[in-house]
């Protein structure tokens, strides 16, 4: 009889933490970190972050591939994927971290903290009369598991929040619009833009020079999804001209952001090293275990990814 094994691969995530939490949920699971160990025919589940090319080929019985993260752009673009459902991680820990990053970034602009940071460096007492949050228009691009929660949290604080996605959504307190035809009008009304879109062939370079120019002069941008959704050359030009006054960037087309990149020297850019949100194994393992239980019962896993759509 064949076994029921999981193969783990990541240069980033801690295998021991995952082994402990996942086998805590599924004590009978044969958790493997060495692809060469045991009979590859026993391996039914892969839990991976950027495995090397050809990784999946040695496991003929894969029934589930789980991406160790929310963004699947590096996985779905591969030409060596097995014929198995792909699921992504999503857990309350990851959602809370992302929500906190978005709230911090938006509040920093809304409460003029970026201005006071600069004034303090000059030793200057600079009074800026605060604006009511309800007057400040915040737009969230992407209303998925992370974007929707961030938009709700912003609305809960009293911001004037609008959101944009591919298919129409209803989110309390958030004015939702959908589809390419709605994007120009959405940008024209957005003072602080939060990018929460996955990187797909459709979203790559979506925020180009033309679209950045549609935003009100002096708008702010927060990108915590994927760097390449924004045309970085266009953003640099917009930040230099003042069309975009400030940007908070957690993600970049090339990571780590190379030494000498123009963003490093820009006073109006806040850089964080791709950590707006991370997977918390203790919370995420419950979801992965539930997906495995579902697959064992012949059901679809949680957080299924549509590889053709790209997210
Ligand atoms: N910086 C970090 O630390 C970090 C951590 C985790 C995740 N991320 C990034 O955050 C991204 C978003 O995560 P998520 O979990 O919220 O993703 P998700 O659940 O897949 O949601 C994606 C959202 O984007 C919308 N969308 C996708 N393509 C679109 C298009 N062409 N036009 C308009 N809307 C489009 C979707 O619309 P529909 O709802 O209509 O499908 C959905 O609302 C991930 O893909 C990942 O790249 C970054």
Coordinates of C-alpha atoms and ligand atoms in Angstrom, one line a residue:
X1 CA 0.0 0.0 0.0
X2 CA 1.4 3.4 -0.8
X3 CA 1.9 6.0 1.9
X4 CA 0.7 9.5 2.6
X5 CA 3.7 11.8 2.6
X6 CA 4.3 15.5 2.2
X7 CA 7.4 17.1 0.7
X8 CA 8.4 20.5 2.0
X9 CA 10.7 22.8 0.1
X10 CA 11.7 26.4 1.0
X11 CA 14.9 28.4 1.4
X12 CA 12.9 30.9 3.4
X13 CA 10.5 29.2 5.8
X14 CA 11.6 27.1 8.8
X15 CA 11.0 23.3 8.1
X16 CA 11.1 22.4 11.7
X17 CA 8.4 24.9 12.7
X18 CA 6.2 23.6 9.8
X19 CA 6.9 20.0 10.7
X20 CA 5.9 20.6 14.3
X21 CA 2.7 22.5 13.6
X22 CA 1.5 20.4 10.7
X23 CA 2.2 17.0 12.3
X24 CA 0.5 18.4 15.4
X25 CA -2.6 18.7 13.2
X26 CA -2.1 15.5 11.2
X27 CA -0.1 13.0 13.4
X28 CA -0.1 10.3 10.6
X29 CA 1.5 12.6 8.0
X30 CA 4.9 11.5 6.8
X31 CA 6.6 15.0 6.6
X32 CA 9.7 15.0 4.4
X33 CA 12.2 17.7 3.7
X34 CA 14.6 15.6 1.6
X35 CA 13.2 14.9 -1.9
X36 CA 15.5 11.9 -2.2
X37 CA 14.3 10.2 1.0
X38 CA 11.7 7.5 1.0
X39 CA 9.6 6.3 -1.9
X40 CA 8.6 9.3 -4.1
X41 CA 5.4 7.5 -5.0
X42 CA 4.2 8.1 -1.5
X43 CA 4.3 11.8 -1.8
X44 CA 0.8 13.2 -2.3
X45 CA 1.3 16.8 -1.1
X46 CA 3.9 19.4 -1.8
X47 CA 4.3 22.4 0.5
X48 CA 6.7 24.7 -1.4
X49 CA 8.2 28.1 -1.9
X50 CA 10.1 28.5 -5.2
X51 CA 11.3 24.9 -5.6
X52 CA 14.0 24.4 -8.2
X53 CA 13.1 23.6 -11.8
X54 CA 12.1 20.0 -12.3
X55 CA 11.3 19.5 -8.6
X56 CA 7.8 18.1 -9.1
X57 CA 8.7 15.5 -11.8
X58 CA 10.0 12.9 -9.4
X59 CA 6.7 12.7 -7.5
X60 CA 4.2 10.9 -9.8
X61 CA 1.2 10.9 -7.3
X62 CA 0.9 14.6 -6.3
X63 CA -2.7 15.5 -5.4
X64 CA -2.0 19.0 -3.9
X65 CA 0.6 21.7 -4.3
X66 CA 0.5 24.4 -1.7
X67 CA 2.4 27.6 -2.2
X68 CA 4.0 28.8 1.0
X69 CA 2.6 32.3 0.7
X70 CA -0.3 34.3 -0.7
X71 CA 1.4 35.4 -3.9
X72 CA 1.6 32.6 -6.5
X73 CA 3.2 34.5 -9.4
X74 CA 6.5 32.6 -9.1
X75 CA 4.6 29.3 -9.1
X76 CA 1.9 29.6 -11.7
X77 CA 4.3 31.0 -14.3
X78 CA 6.4 27.7 -14.3
X79 CA 6.2 25.2 -17.2
X80 CA 6.9 22.2 -14.9
X81 CA 3.8 22.2 -12.8
X82 CA 2.2 18.8 -12.0
X83 CA -1.5 18.1 -12.9
X84 CA -2.7 18.7 -9.3
X85 CA -4.7 21.5 -7.7
X86 CA -2.7 24.4 -6.4
X87 CA -3.6 26.2 -3.3
X88 CA -2.1 29.2 -1.5
X89 CA -1.8 30.2 2.1
X90 CA -4.1 32.5 3.8
X91 CA -4.5 32.7 7.5
X92 CA -5.5 35.1 10.1
X93 CA -1.9 35.9 11.1
X94 CA -1.0 36.9 7.6
X95 CA -4.2 39.0 7.2
X96 CA -3.5 40.8 10.5
X97 CA 0.1 41.6 9.6
X98 CA -0.9 43.0 6.2
X99 CA -3.8 45.0 7.7
X100 CA -1.4 46.6 10.2
X101 CA 1.1 47.5 7.5
X102 CA -1.6 49.1 5.3
X103 CA -3.1 51.0 8.3
X104 CA 0.3 52.3 9.4
X105 CA 1.3 53.4 5.9
X106 CA -2.0 55.2 5.2
X107 CA -2.2 56.8 8.6
X108 CA 1.4 58.0 8.3
X109 CA 0.3 60.1 5.3
X110 CA -3.2 61.0 6.5
X111 CA -1.8 62.3 9.8
X112 CA 1.1 64.1 8.1
X113 CA 3.7 62.1 10.0
X114 CA 6.0 62.0 7.0
X115 CA 6.1 65.8 7.1
X116 CA 6.9 65.8 10.9
X117 CA 9.7 63.2 10.4
X118 CA 11.4 65.6 8.0
X119 CA 10.7 68.7 10.1
X120 CA 12.2 67.0 13.2
X121 CA 15.4 66.3 11.2
X122 CA 15.6 70.1 10.6
X123 CA 14.8 70.8 14.2
X124 CA 11.6 72.6 13.1
X125 CA 8.2 72.9 14.9
X126 CA 6.0 72.6 11.9
X127 CA 2.2 72.8 12.5
X128 CA 0.0 71.2 9.8
X129 CA -3.7 71.4 10.6
X130 CA -5.0 67.9 10.6
X131 CA -7.7 66.9 8.1
X132 CA -10.7 64.8 9.1
X133 CA -10.2 61.2 8.0
X134 CA -13.6 61.2 6.4
X135 CA -12.3 63.8 3.9
X136 CA -9.3 61.7 2.9
X137 CA -10.0 59.5 -0.2
X138 CA -8.2 56.1 0.0
X139 CA -8.3 53.6 -2.8
X140 CA -7.5 50.0 -2.5
X141 CA -6.6 48.1 -5.8
X142 CA -7.4 44.4 -5.3
X143 CA -10.1 43.3 -2.9
X144 CA -9.0 39.7 -2.2
X145 CA -8.2 38.0 1.1
X146 CA -5.8 40.8 2.1
X147 CA -7.1 43.8 0.2
X148 CA -10.7 43.4 1.4
X149 CA -9.7 43.3 5.0
X150 CA -7.4 46.3 4.7
X151 CA -10.2 48.3 3.0
X152 CA -12.6 47.3 5.7
X153 CA -10.1 48.3 8.4
X154 CA -9.5 51.7 6.8
X155 CA -13.3 52.2 6.5
X156 CA -13.7 51.3 10.1
X157 CA -11.3 54.2 11.0
X158 CA -13.5 56.6 9.1
X159 CA -11.5 57.1 5.9
X160 CA -13.5 57.6 2.6
X161 CA -12.6 54.3 1.1
X162 CA -13.1 52.9 -2.4
X163 CA -11.9 49.6 -3.7
X164 CA -11.4 48.1 -7.2
X165 CA -11.3 44.5 -8.3
X166 CA -11.9 42.3 -11.3
X167 CA -15.3 41.1 -10.3
X168 CA -17.9 43.2 -8.5
X169 CA -17.8 43.1 -4.7
X170 CA -19.9 44.3 -1.8
X171 CA -17.9 45.4 1.3
X172 CA -19.6 47.4 4.0
X173 CA -18.3 51.0 4.1
X174 CA -16.3 50.6 0.9
X175 CA -17.4 52.0 -2.4
X176 CA -16.5 49.1 -4.8
X177 CA -16.0 49.2 -8.5
X178 CA -14.7 46.6 -10.9
X179 CA -13.2 46.0 -14.3
X180 CA -10.7 47.9 -16.5
X181 CA -13.2 50.5 -17.6
X182 CA -13.7 51.7 -14.0
X183 CA -9.9 52.1 -13.3
X184 CA -9.3 55.5 -14.7
X185 CA -12.1 57.1 -12.8
X186 CA -11.1 55.3 -9.6
X187 CA -7.5 56.6 -9.8
X188 CA -8.7 60.2 -10.6
X189 CA -10.5 60.2 -7.2
X190 CA -7.8 58.5 -5.1
X191 CA -5.5 60.6 -2.8
X192 CA -3.8 57.6 -1.1
X193 CA -3.5 54.5 -3.3
X194 CA -2.9 51.1 -1.8
X195 CA -1.8 48.3 -4.2
X196 CA -3.0 44.9 -3.1
X197 CA -3.2 43.2 -6.6
X198 CA -1.5 39.9 -7.4
X199 CA 1.2 40.0 -10.2
X200 CA -0.4 38.4 -13.3
X201 CA 0.0 39.1 -17.0
X202 CA -2.9 41.5 -16.7
X203 CA -1.6 43.5 -13.7
X204 CA 2.1 43.6 -14.7
X205 CA 3.0 47.3 -15.2
X206 CA -0.7 48.3 -14.6
X207 CA 0.3 51.5 -12.8
X208 CA 2.2 53.1 -15.7
X209 CA 3.0 56.7 -16.5
X210 CA -0.5 57.4 -17.9
X211 CA -2.3 56.0 -15.0
X212 CA -0.1 57.6 -12.4
X213 CA -0.8 60.9 -14.1
X214 CA -4.6 60.4 -13.6
X215 CA -4.2 60.6 -9.9
X216 CA -4.7 64.0 -8.1
X217 CA -1.4 65.9 -8.1
X218 CA 0.5 65.1 -4.9
X219 CA -1.1 61.7 -4.4
X220 CA 0.5 59.0 -2.3
X221 CA 1.1 55.4 -3.1
X222 CA 1.5 52.3 -0.9
X223 CA 2.6 49.1 -2.6
X224 CA 2.6 46.0 -0.5
X225 CA 1.8 43.4 -3.2
X226 CA 4.3 42.9 -6.0
X227 CA 6.8 45.5 -7.3
X228 CA 6.2 44.8 -11.0
X229 CA 2.5 45.9 -10.8
X230 CA 4.0 49.4 -10.8
X231 CA 6.2 50.6 -13.7
X232 CA 9.1 51.7 -11.5
X233 CA 10.6 54.0 -14.0
X234 CA 7.3 55.8 -14.3
X235 CA 7.0 56.0 -10.5
X236 CA 10.5 57.4 -10.1
X237 CA 9.6 60.2 -12.7
X238 CA 6.3 60.9 -10.9
X239 CA 8.0 61.0 -7.5
X240 CA 10.6 63.5 -8.9
X241 CA 8.0 65.7 -10.5
X242 CA 5.8 65.6 -7.4
X243 CA 2.8 64.1 -9.3
X244 CA 3.2 61.3 -6.7
X245 CA 4.3 63.1 -3.5
X246 CA 5.2 60.1 -1.4
X247 CA 5.5 56.3 -1.7
X248 CA 5.7 53.5 0.8
X249 CA 7.2 50.5 -1.0
X250 CA 7.6 47.0 0.5
X251 CA 8.1 45.2 -2.8
X252 CA 10.2 45.8 -5.9
X253 CA 10.7 44.4 -9.4
X254 CA 14.2 43.2 -8.3
X255 CA 14.6 42.1 -4.7
X256 CA 16.7 42.8 -2.6
X257 CA 16.5 46.3 -4.0
X258 CA 19.9 46.7 -5.7
X259 CA 22.5 49.1 -4.1
X260 CA 22.4 52.4 -5.9
X261 CA 18.8 52.1 -7.0
X262 CA 17.2 55.6 -7.2
X263 CA 14.6 54.7 -4.6
X264 CA 17.3 54.5 -1.9
X265 CA 18.2 58.1 -2.2
X266 CA 14.6 59.5 -2.5
X267 CA 13.5 61.5 0.6
X268 CA 9.9 60.9 -0.3
X269 CA 10.1 57.1 -0.4
X270 CA 9.8 54.8 2.6
X271 CA 11.4 51.4 1.9
X272 CA 10.7 48.2 3.8
X273 CA 12.3 44.9 2.8
X274 CA 9.3 42.8 1.7
X275 CA 7.8 41.9 5.1
X276 CA 4.4 43.6 5.1
X277 CA 3.0 40.2 5.8
X278 CA 4.5 36.8 6.4
X279 CA 3.1 33.4 7.0
X280 CA 2.7 32.4 10.6
X281 CA 3.1 28.6 10.6
X282 CA 1.0 28.1 13.8
X283 CA -2.0 29.7 12.1
X284 CA -1.4 28.6 8.5
X285 CA -0.8 24.9 9.4
X286 CA -4.4 24.6 10.4
X287 CA -5.5 25.7 6.9
X288 CA -2.9 23.4 5.2
X289 CA -4.1 20.5 7.3
X290 CA -7.7 21.2 6.5
X291 CA -6.8 21.2 2.7
X292 CA -5.1 17.9 3.1
X293 CA -8.1 16.4 4.9
X294 CA -10.3 17.7 2.1
X295 CA -8.1 16.2 -0.6
X296 CA -8.1 12.9 1.2
X297 CA -11.9 13.0 1.0
X298 CA -11.8 13.8 -2.7
X299 CA -12.8 17.5 -2.1
X300 CA -11.2 20.7 -3.4
X301 CA -8.6 22.3 -1.1
X302 CA -9.0 25.6 0.6
X303 CA -7.7 28.8 -1.1
X304 CA -7.6 27.2 -4.5
X305 CA -5.6 29.0 -7.2
X306 CA -6.7 29.4 -10.8
X307 CA -3.3 28.9 -12.5
X308 CA -4.6 30.1 -15.9
X309 CA -5.9 33.4 -14.3
X310 CA -2.6 33.7 -12.5
X311 CA -3.9 34.1 -8.9
Ligands
LIG1 N1 4.4 42.2 0.7 C1 4.1 41.1 1.4 O1 4.7 40.8 2.4 C2 3.0 40.2 0.8 C3 2.5 39.2 1.6 C4 1.4 38.5 1.2 C5 0.9 38.7 -0.1 N2 1.4 39.7 -0.9 C6 0.8 40.0 -2.2 O2 -0.5 40.5 -2.1 C7 -1.2 40.0 -3.2 C8 -2.7 40.1 -2.8 O3 -3.0 39.1 -1.9 P1 -4.5 38.5 -1.7 O4 -4.4 37.4 -0.8 O5 -5.4 39.6 -1.3 O6 -4.8 38.0 -3.2 P2 -6.2 37.4 -3.7 O7 -7.1 36.9 -2.6 O8 -5.8 36.5 -4.8 O9 -7.0 38.7 -4.3 C9 -6.5 39.4 -5.4 C10 -7.5 40.6 -5.7 O10 -7.0 41.3 -6.9 C11 -8.0 41.4 -7.8 N3 -7.5 41.3 -9.2 C12 -6.7 40.3 -9.7 N4 -6.4 40.6 -11.0 C13 -7.1 41.7 -11.3 C14 -7.3 42.5 -12.5 N5 -6.7 42.2 -13.6 N6 -8.0 43.6 -12.4 C15 -8.7 44.0 -11.3 N7 -8.6 43.3 -10.1 C16 -7.8 42.2 -10.1 C17 -8.9 40.2 -7.5 O11 -10.2 40.4 -8.1 P3 -11.4 39.4 -7.9 O12 -11.8 39.5 -6.4 O13 -12.5 39.9 -8.7 O14 -10.9 38.0 -8.2 C18 -8.9 40.1 -6.0 O15 -9.8 41.1 -5.5 C19 -0.7 38.6 -3.4 O16 -0.9 38.2 -4.7 C20 0.8 38.8 -3.1 O17 1.5 39.1 -4.3 C21 2.5 40.5 -0.4

